[in-house]
Amino acid sequence: MTNIPMRLFSPSRVCLSFLTLLFLLLTALSSVSGGPVFAHPEDEFCQGGSLDQELCDALMELNASGPVTTDKLLAQTDRTLLSNTGYFVVRGVDHILPGGTDHILFVLALFFAVRRLKPLLLQISLFTLAHSVTLGLAAAGFVYVPSGIVEPLIALSIGLVAIENIFFRKMTRWRPIIVFGFGLFHGLGFAGFFLEQDLPDGFFWSSLIGFNVGVELGQLSVVLTAFLLLNWFFKCDWYTRWVVIPASSVIAAIGFYWAVERVLTG
């Protein structure tokens, strides 16, 4: 059995891991807190007859229009350039954590391909460049690909990258090209979500930049967490056999399942 040096469990590494997990937990909780907020719940004073009937009728009509979410309230409020950018940074993070399971699995598949920081950063940089290009082009209306094509390709990219981790112990020469190509499709997926948001007039580019920055922060959080949790074992003989191959197999199975499901459901 391989002996694990005690220095792997140094206080600094344990603290970094704890802080990263705490950050992800707070991010997940903050994304849940943005539930619907009702503008005017039914007023008890109307039932008692203490308010003017016309005012009560107006309140009841407003209630019947349905809930007003915090997103809608923000979209209808005057924003500054800075506040709007910050708002969409949060939206970008929320799209990855916890909602972007497919993007999380793709980034993890990139992570499991290497054990050194330089090739990992190369892959993440190429992926970022690629999806930033198509996100910008699609959001600006220069490129359009139906989601019925984009979503199955995103799922397929997850499976193919994960499968490569199983059969190749080191990053292949063609891996950067594959990562860049698949990143283009992921950017189209990001654009689909971005264009569904309530974009305020005159703030398109700050919204786009903020959203893209948020996406990057979410992805880097995933990579940082995986690195802090697993880099202690990179030099262990069993790491590939008991960590990389099983994890990549699960990721590949999920990716291929999603690809088939998304093709069948359109």
Coordinates of C-alpha atoms in Angstrom, one line a residue:
M1 CA 0.0 0.0 0.0
T2 CA 1.3 3.5 -0.9
N3 CA 2.2 5.6 2.2
I4 CA 0.7 9.1 2.1
P5 CA 3.2 11.6 3.5
M6 CA 1.8 13.6 6.4
R7 CA 2.8 16.9 4.7
L8 CA -0.1 16.3 2.3
F9 CA -2.4 17.1 5.2
S10 CA -0.6 20.4 6.2
P11 CA -2.9 23.0 7.8
S12 CA -2.5 25.4 4.9
R13 CA -3.9 22.8 2.4
V14 CA -6.7 21.8 4.7
C15 CA -7.7 25.4 5.2
L16 CA -7.7 26.2 1.5
S17 CA -9.9 23.2 0.8
F18 CA -12.3 24.2 3.5
L19 CA -12.5 27.8 2.3
T20 CA -13.1 26.6 -1.3
L21 CA -15.9 24.3 -0.2
L22 CA -17.4 27.1 2.0
F23 CA -17.3 29.4 -1.0
L24 CA -19.2 26.9 -3.2
L25 CA -21.8 26.3 -0.5
L26 CA -22.4 30.0 -0.1
T27 CA -22.7 30.4 -3.9
A28 CA -25.3 27.6 -4.1
L29 CA -27.3 29.0 -1.2
S30 CA -27.3 32.5 -2.7
S31 CA -28.7 31.1 -6.0
V32 CA -31.5 29.5 -4.1
S33 CA -32.5 32.7 -2.3
G34 CA -33.7 34.5 -5.4
G35 CA -37.2 33.1 -5.3
P36 CA -40.4 34.9 -6.3
V37 CA -41.4 38.0 -4.4
F38 CA -45.0 39.0 -4.6
A39 CA -45.6 42.7 -5.2
H40 CA -48.9 43.0 -3.3
P41 CA -50.2 40.0 -1.3
E42 CA -53.9 40.1 -0.6
D43 CA -54.4 43.0 1.8
E44 CA -56.3 42.1 5.0
F45 CA -57.6 45.6 5.3
C46 CA -59.6 45.1 2.1
Q47 CA -61.4 42.2 3.7
G48 CA -62.4 44.4 6.6
G49 CA -63.6 47.2 4.5
S50 CA -61.3 49.8 5.9
L51 CA -59.7 50.7 2.5
D52 CA -61.3 52.4 -0.5
Q53 CA -62.9 49.8 -2.7
E54 CA -61.3 51.2 -5.9
L55 CA -57.9 50.8 -4.2
C56 CA -58.7 47.3 -3.2
D57 CA -59.8 46.4 -6.7
A58 CA -56.5 47.7 -8.1
L59 CA -54.6 45.7 -5.5
M60 CA -56.5 42.5 -6.4
E61 CA -55.9 43.1 -10.1
L62 CA -52.2 43.4 -9.5
N63 CA -52.2 40.2 -7.4
A64 CA -53.9 38.4 -10.3
S65 CA -51.1 39.3 -12.6
G66 CA -48.8 36.8 -10.8
P67 CA -45.6 37.0 -8.9
V68 CA -43.0 39.6 -9.6
T69 CA -39.6 38.0 -9.3
T70 CA -36.4 39.7 -8.1
D71 CA -35.0 39.3 -11.6
K72 CA -37.9 41.2 -13.1
L73 CA -37.7 43.9 -10.5
L74 CA -34.0 44.4 -11.2
A75 CA -34.6 44.4 -15.0
Q76 CA -37.2 47.2 -14.6
T77 CA -35.0 49.3 -12.3
D78 CA -32.6 51.9 -13.5
R79 CA -29.1 50.5 -13.2
T80 CA -25.6 52.0 -13.3
L81 CA -22.9 50.5 -15.6
L82 CA -21.2 49.0 -12.5
S83 CA -24.3 47.6 -10.8
N84 CA -25.5 46.0 -14.1
T85 CA -22.1 44.4 -14.7
G86 CA -22.1 43.0 -11.1
Y87 CA -25.6 41.7 -11.5
F88 CA -24.7 39.7 -14.6
V89 CA -21.5 38.5 -13.0
V90 CA -23.7 36.8 -10.4
R91 CA -25.9 35.5 -13.2
G92 CA -22.9 34.0 -14.9
V93 CA -21.7 32.3 -11.7
D94 CA -25.3 31.0 -11.0
H95 CA -25.3 29.5 -14.5
I96 CA -22.3 27.3 -13.6
L97 CA -22.9 26.8 -9.9
P98 CA -25.0 24.9 -9.3
G99 CA -27.1 24.9 -12.5
G100 CA -24.5 24.1 -15.2
T101 CA -24.0 20.5 -14.6
D102 CA -22.9 19.8 -18.1
H103 CA -20.3 22.5 -18.1
I104 CA -19.1 21.4 -14.7
L105 CA -18.6 17.8 -16.0
F106 CA -16.7 19.1 -19.1
V107 CA -14.3 21.1 -17.0
L108 CA -13.8 18.2 -14.7
A109 CA -13.1 16.0 -17.7
L110 CA -10.4 18.5 -18.7
F111 CA -9.0 18.4 -15.2
F112 CA -8.7 14.6 -15.0
A113 CA -6.6 14.6 -18.2
V114 CA -3.5 16.1 -16.6
R115 CA -1.6 16.3 -13.4
R116 CA 0.4 19.4 -14.1
L117 CA -0.8 23.0 -13.8
K118 CA 0.6 24.2 -17.2
P119 CA -1.3 21.8 -19.5
L120 CA -4.4 22.3 -17.3
L121 CA -4.2 26.1 -17.7
L122 CA -3.7 25.7 -21.5
Q123 CA -6.9 23.7 -21.8
I124 CA -8.9 26.0 -19.7
S125 CA -7.5 29.1 -21.6
L126 CA -8.4 27.6 -25.0
F127 CA -11.9 26.6 -23.7
T128 CA -12.4 30.1 -22.3
L129 CA -11.3 31.8 -25.6
A130 CA -13.5 29.5 -27.7
H131 CA -16.7 29.9 -25.7
S132 CA -16.1 33.7 -25.3
V133 CA -16.0 34.1 -29.1
T134 CA -19.2 32.2 -29.8
L135 CA -21.0 33.7 -26.8
G136 CA -20.2 37.2 -28.1
L137 CA -21.1 36.4 -31.7
A138 CA -24.4 34.6 -30.9
A139 CA -25.4 37.2 -28.3
A140 CA -24.8 40.0 -30.8
G141 CA -26.9 38.1 -33.4
F142 CA -24.1 37.2 -35.9
V143 CA -24.4 33.5 -35.3
Y144 CA -27.4 31.3 -34.6
V145 CA -27.5 27.6 -34.1
P146 CA -30.7 25.9 -32.8
S147 CA -30.5 24.5 -29.3
G148 CA -31.7 21.2 -30.7
I149 CA -28.2 20.9 -32.3
V150 CA -26.1 22.7 -29.7
E151 CA -27.3 20.8 -26.6
P152 CA -26.7 17.3 -27.9
L153 CA -23.2 18.4 -29.1
I154 CA -22.4 19.8 -25.7
A155 CA -23.3 16.5 -24.1
L156 CA -21.4 14.6 -26.7
S157 CA -18.3 16.7 -26.1
I158 CA -18.4 15.7 -22.4
G159 CA -18.4 12.0 -23.2
L160 CA -15.7 12.2 -25.8
V161 CA -13.2 14.2 -23.7
A162 CA -13.8 11.8 -20.7
I163 CA -13.3 8.8 -22.9
E164 CA -10.0 10.2 -24.1
N165 CA -8.9 10.3 -20.4
I166 CA -9.4 6.6 -20.1
F167 CA -7.4 5.5 -23.2
F168 CA -4.6 8.1 -23.1
R169 CA -2.5 8.6 -19.9
K170 CA -1.0 11.9 -21.1
M171 CA -2.6 14.8 -22.9
T172 CA -2.5 14.2 -26.6
R173 CA -1.2 16.6 -29.2
W174 CA -4.7 17.0 -30.7
R175 CA -6.3 17.7 -27.3
P176 CA -6.0 21.5 -27.4
I177 CA -7.7 21.6 -30.8
I178 CA -10.5 19.4 -29.6
V179 CA -11.0 21.5 -26.5
F180 CA -11.1 24.7 -28.6
G181 CA -13.6 23.2 -31.0
F182 CA -15.9 21.9 -28.2
G183 CA -15.6 25.3 -26.5
L184 CA -17.3 26.9 -29.5
F185 CA -20.4 24.8 -28.9
H186 CA -20.4 25.5 -25.2
G187 CA -20.3 29.2 -26.0
L188 CA -23.5 28.8 -28.0
G189 CA -25.1 27.1 -25.0
F190 CA -24.1 30.0 -22.8
A191 CA -25.5 32.5 -25.3
G192 CA -28.9 30.7 -25.3
F193 CA -29.1 31.2 -21.6
F194 CA -27.8 34.7 -21.7
L195 CA -30.4 35.8 -24.3
E196 CA -33.2 34.5 -22.1
Q197 CA -32.4 37.1 -19.4
D198 CA -34.1 40.4 -19.1
L199 CA -31.5 42.7 -20.7
P200 CA -31.9 46.4 -19.9
D201 CA -31.7 48.8 -22.7
G202 CA -28.3 50.4 -23.3
F203 CA -26.4 47.8 -21.2
F204 CA -25.8 45.0 -23.7
W205 CA -22.0 44.9 -23.6
S206 CA -21.7 45.3 -19.9
S207 CA -24.2 42.6 -19.4
L208 CA -22.3 40.3 -21.8
I209 CA -18.9 41.0 -20.2
G210 CA -20.3 40.6 -16.7
F211 CA -22.0 37.3 -17.6
N212 CA -18.8 35.9 -19.2
V213 CA -16.7 36.9 -16.2
G214 CA -19.2 35.1 -14.0
V215 CA -19.0 32.0 -16.1
E216 CA -15.2 32.0 -15.8
L217 CA -15.4 32.5 -12.0
G218 CA -17.7 29.5 -11.7
Q219 CA -15.5 27.3 -13.9
L220 CA -12.3 28.3 -12.0
S221 CA -14.1 27.5 -8.8
V222 CA -14.7 24.0 -10.0
V223 CA -11.1 23.5 -11.2
L224 CA -9.7 25.0 -8.0
T225 CA -11.8 22.8 -5.8
A226 CA -10.8 19.7 -7.7
F227 CA -7.2 20.7 -7.6
L228 CA -7.1 21.4 -3.9
L229 CA -8.9 18.1 -3.1
L230 CA -6.9 15.8 -5.4
N231 CA -3.5 17.3 -6.1
W232 CA -2.2 15.6 -2.9
F233 CA -2.6 12.3 -4.7
F234 CA -1.2 13.2 -8.1
K235 CA 2.1 11.3 -7.5
C236 CA 0.4 8.2 -6.1
D237 CA 0.6 5.0 -8.2
W238 CA -3.1 4.3 -7.8
Y239 CA -4.3 7.8 -8.8
T240 CA -5.0 6.9 -12.5
R241 CA -6.5 3.5 -11.8
W242 CA -8.7 4.4 -8.9
V243 CA -9.5 8.1 -9.5
V244 CA -9.0 9.2 -13.1
I245 CA -10.5 6.1 -14.9
P246 CA -13.6 5.7 -12.6
A247 CA -14.4 9.4 -12.6
S248 CA -13.9 9.7 -16.3
S249 CA -16.0 6.6 -16.9
V250 CA -18.9 8.1 -14.9
I251 CA -18.6 11.5 -16.7
A252 CA -18.5 9.7 -20.1
A253 CA -21.6 7.7 -19.3
I254 CA -23.5 10.7 -18.2
G255 CA -22.4 12.7 -21.3
F256 CA -23.4 10.0 -23.8
Y257 CA -26.7 9.5 -22.0
W258 CA -27.5 13.2 -22.2
A259 CA -26.5 13.2 -25.9
V260 CA -29.0 10.5 -26.7
E261 CA -31.7 11.9 -24.5
R262 CA -31.4 15.4 -26.0
V263 CA -31.5 14.0 -29.6
L264 CA -34.6 12.0 -28.8
T265 CA -36.4 14.8 -26.9
G266 CA -35.4 17.4 -29.5

